[in-house]
XYZ file of C-alpha atoms in Angstrom:
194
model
C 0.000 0.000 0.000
C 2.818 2.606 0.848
C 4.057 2.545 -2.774
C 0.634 4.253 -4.033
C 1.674 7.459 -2.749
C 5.556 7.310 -2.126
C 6.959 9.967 0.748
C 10.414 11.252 0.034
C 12.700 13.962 2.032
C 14.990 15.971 -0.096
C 16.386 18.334 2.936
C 13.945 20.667 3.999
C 11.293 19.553 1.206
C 9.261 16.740 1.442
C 8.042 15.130 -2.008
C 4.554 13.206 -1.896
C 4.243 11.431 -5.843
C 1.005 9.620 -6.683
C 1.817 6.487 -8.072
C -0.157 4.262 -9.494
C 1.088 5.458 -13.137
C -0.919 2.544 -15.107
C -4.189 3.961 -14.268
C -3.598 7.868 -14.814
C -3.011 7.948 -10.833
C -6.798 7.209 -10.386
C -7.394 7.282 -6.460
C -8.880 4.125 -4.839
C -9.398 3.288 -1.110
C -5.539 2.530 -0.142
C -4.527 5.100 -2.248
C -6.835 7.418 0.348
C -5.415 5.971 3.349
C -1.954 6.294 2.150
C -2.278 10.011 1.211
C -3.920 10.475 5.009
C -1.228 8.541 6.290
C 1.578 11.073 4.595
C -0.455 14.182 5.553
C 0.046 12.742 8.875
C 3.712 11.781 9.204
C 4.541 15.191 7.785
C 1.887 17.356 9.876
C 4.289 15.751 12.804
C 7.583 17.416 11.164
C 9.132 20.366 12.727
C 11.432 19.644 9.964
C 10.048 20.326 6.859
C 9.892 23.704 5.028
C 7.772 22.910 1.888
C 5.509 19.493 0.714
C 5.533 19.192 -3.441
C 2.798 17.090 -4.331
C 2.883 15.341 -7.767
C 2.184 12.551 -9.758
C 4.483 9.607 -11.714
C 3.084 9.110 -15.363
C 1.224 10.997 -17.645
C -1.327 12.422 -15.335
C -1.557 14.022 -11.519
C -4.660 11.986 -10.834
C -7.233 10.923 -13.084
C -10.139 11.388 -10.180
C -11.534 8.281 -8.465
C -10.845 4.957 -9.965
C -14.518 4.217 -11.441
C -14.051 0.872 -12.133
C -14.413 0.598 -8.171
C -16.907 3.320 -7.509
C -19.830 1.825 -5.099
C -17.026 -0.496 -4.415
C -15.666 -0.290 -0.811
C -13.000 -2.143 0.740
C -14.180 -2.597 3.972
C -18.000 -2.338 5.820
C -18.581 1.202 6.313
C -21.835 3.146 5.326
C -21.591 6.066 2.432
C -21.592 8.839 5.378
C -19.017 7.166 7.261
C -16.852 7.131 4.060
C -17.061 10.498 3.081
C -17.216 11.500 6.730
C -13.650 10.329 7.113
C -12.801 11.623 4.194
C -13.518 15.035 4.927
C -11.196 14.246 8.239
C -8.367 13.588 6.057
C -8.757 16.314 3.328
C -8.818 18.818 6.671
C -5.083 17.276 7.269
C -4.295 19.855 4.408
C -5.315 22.808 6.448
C -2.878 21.640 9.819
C 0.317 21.096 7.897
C 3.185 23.527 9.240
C 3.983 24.358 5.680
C 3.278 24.880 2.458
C 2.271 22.648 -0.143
C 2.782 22.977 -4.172
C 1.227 20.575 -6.027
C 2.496 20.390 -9.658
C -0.334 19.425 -11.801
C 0.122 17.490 -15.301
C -2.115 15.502 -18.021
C -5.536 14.703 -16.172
C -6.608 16.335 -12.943
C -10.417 15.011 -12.249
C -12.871 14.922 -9.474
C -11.497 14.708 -5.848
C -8.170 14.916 -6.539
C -9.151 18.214 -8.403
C -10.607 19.420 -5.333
C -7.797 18.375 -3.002
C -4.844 20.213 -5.481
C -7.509 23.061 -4.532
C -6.817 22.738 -1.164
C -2.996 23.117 -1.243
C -1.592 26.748 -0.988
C -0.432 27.210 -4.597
C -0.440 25.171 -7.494
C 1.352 25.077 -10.619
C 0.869 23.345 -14.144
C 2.341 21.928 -17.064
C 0.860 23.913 -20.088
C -1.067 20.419 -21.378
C -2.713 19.688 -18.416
C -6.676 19.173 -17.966
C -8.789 19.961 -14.979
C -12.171 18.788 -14.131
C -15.404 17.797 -12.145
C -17.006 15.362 -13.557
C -19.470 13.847 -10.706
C -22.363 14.850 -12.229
C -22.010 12.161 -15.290
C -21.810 9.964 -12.866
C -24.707 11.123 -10.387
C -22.665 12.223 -7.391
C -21.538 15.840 -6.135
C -18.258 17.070 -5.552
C -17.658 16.174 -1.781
C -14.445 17.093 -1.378
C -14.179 20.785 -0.079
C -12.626 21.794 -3.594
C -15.425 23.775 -4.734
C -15.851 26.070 -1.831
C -11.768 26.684 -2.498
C -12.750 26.677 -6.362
C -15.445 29.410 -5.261
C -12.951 31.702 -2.997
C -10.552 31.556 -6.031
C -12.559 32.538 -9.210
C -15.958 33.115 -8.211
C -19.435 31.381 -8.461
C -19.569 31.450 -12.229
C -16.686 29.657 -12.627
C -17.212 26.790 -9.813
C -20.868 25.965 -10.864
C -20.378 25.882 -14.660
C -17.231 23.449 -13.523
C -19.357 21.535 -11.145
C -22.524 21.384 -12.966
C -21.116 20.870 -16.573
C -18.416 18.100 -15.670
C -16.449 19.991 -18.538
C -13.135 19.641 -18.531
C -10.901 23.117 -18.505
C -7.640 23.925 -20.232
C -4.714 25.411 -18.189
C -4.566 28.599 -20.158
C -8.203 28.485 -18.400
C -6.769 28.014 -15.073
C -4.141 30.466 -15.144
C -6.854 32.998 -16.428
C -9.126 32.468 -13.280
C -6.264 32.113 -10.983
C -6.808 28.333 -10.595
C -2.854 27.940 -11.094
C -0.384 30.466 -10.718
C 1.685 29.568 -13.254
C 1.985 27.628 -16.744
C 5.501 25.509 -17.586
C 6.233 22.685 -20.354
C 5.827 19.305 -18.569
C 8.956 18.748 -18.776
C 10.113 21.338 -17.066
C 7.543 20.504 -14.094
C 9.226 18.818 -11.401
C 11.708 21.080 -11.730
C 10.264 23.892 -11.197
C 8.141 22.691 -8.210
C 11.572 22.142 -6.383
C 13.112 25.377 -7.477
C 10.202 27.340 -6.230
């Protein structure tokens, strides 16, 4: 399980990477509990000056894996699930630092919302952004839209969450979504310069 999200130290920064490349990073339940787990280790480092968040592959996160949504991997009710959920995606507001996330190829759904979350976010020029829950009959649940809301407005965060459209980065640097647009392959780099 620890190798779906891998935790590395690199001084003062510590890198989280998404990695279940063969799927477009598409979050499942482990993947959840290992990205809680992380946010925990490093909300317990004095240490640490700055968490990059990325992804291996061609893609940050492709959303949830939906060839296991309605799919659970232990006996829990729906509100129990996304009630400790929503415990873990507040783990991004108690970390003593702050995080970059460096977004590339797809970045759908939840994982969407929790890039939101982090305190700046940058992009490779090709990368995709989106909400699609309502194609498949469920709302975002994630606390990203209320972010998505504080950062661009209402007009932006309902056409988003009520189209399931997906939007460019050019898009995203426009409404202040990202703060900055970089070839991919300059990416990684950058998120460890800055």
């Amino acid at each position: 399980m620890s190798d779906l999200i891998t935790l590395e130290y690199d001084g003062p920064v510590a890198v989280m990477c998404n990695n279940r490349p063969e799927k477009h990073n598409a979050a499942n339940d482990a993947m959840d509990r290992r990205l809680f787990e992380c946010l925990k280790e490093l909300q317990g480092r004095d240490d640490v000056r700055a968490i990059v968040w990325r992804g291996n592959g061609k893609s940050f996160s492709s959303g949830r894996d939906t060839s296991e949504l309605g799919v659970r991997s232990e006996d829990i009710s729906d509100f129990e699930f996304i009630e400790r959920g929503h415990a873990g995606t507040r783990l991004f507001f108690a970390l003593p630092c702050p995080v970059l996330v460096a977004l590339k190829g797809w970045v759908i759904g939840g994982s969407f919302e929790r890039a939101l979350l982090c305190d700046m976010r940058i992009a490779a020029d090709s990368t995709r952004m989106m909400l699609p829950g309502i194609r498949h009959g469920v709302v975002p649940d994630s606390g990203g839209t209320a972010r998505l809301f504080q950062i661009a407005g209402h007009g932006l965060a309902a056409d988003l969450a009520l189209t399931g459209r997906p939007m460019p980065a050019e898009e995203a640097l426009r409404h202040g979504v990202v703060s900055r647009l970089v070839p991919e392959d300059e990416l990684d780099d950058t998120a460890l310069e800055i």
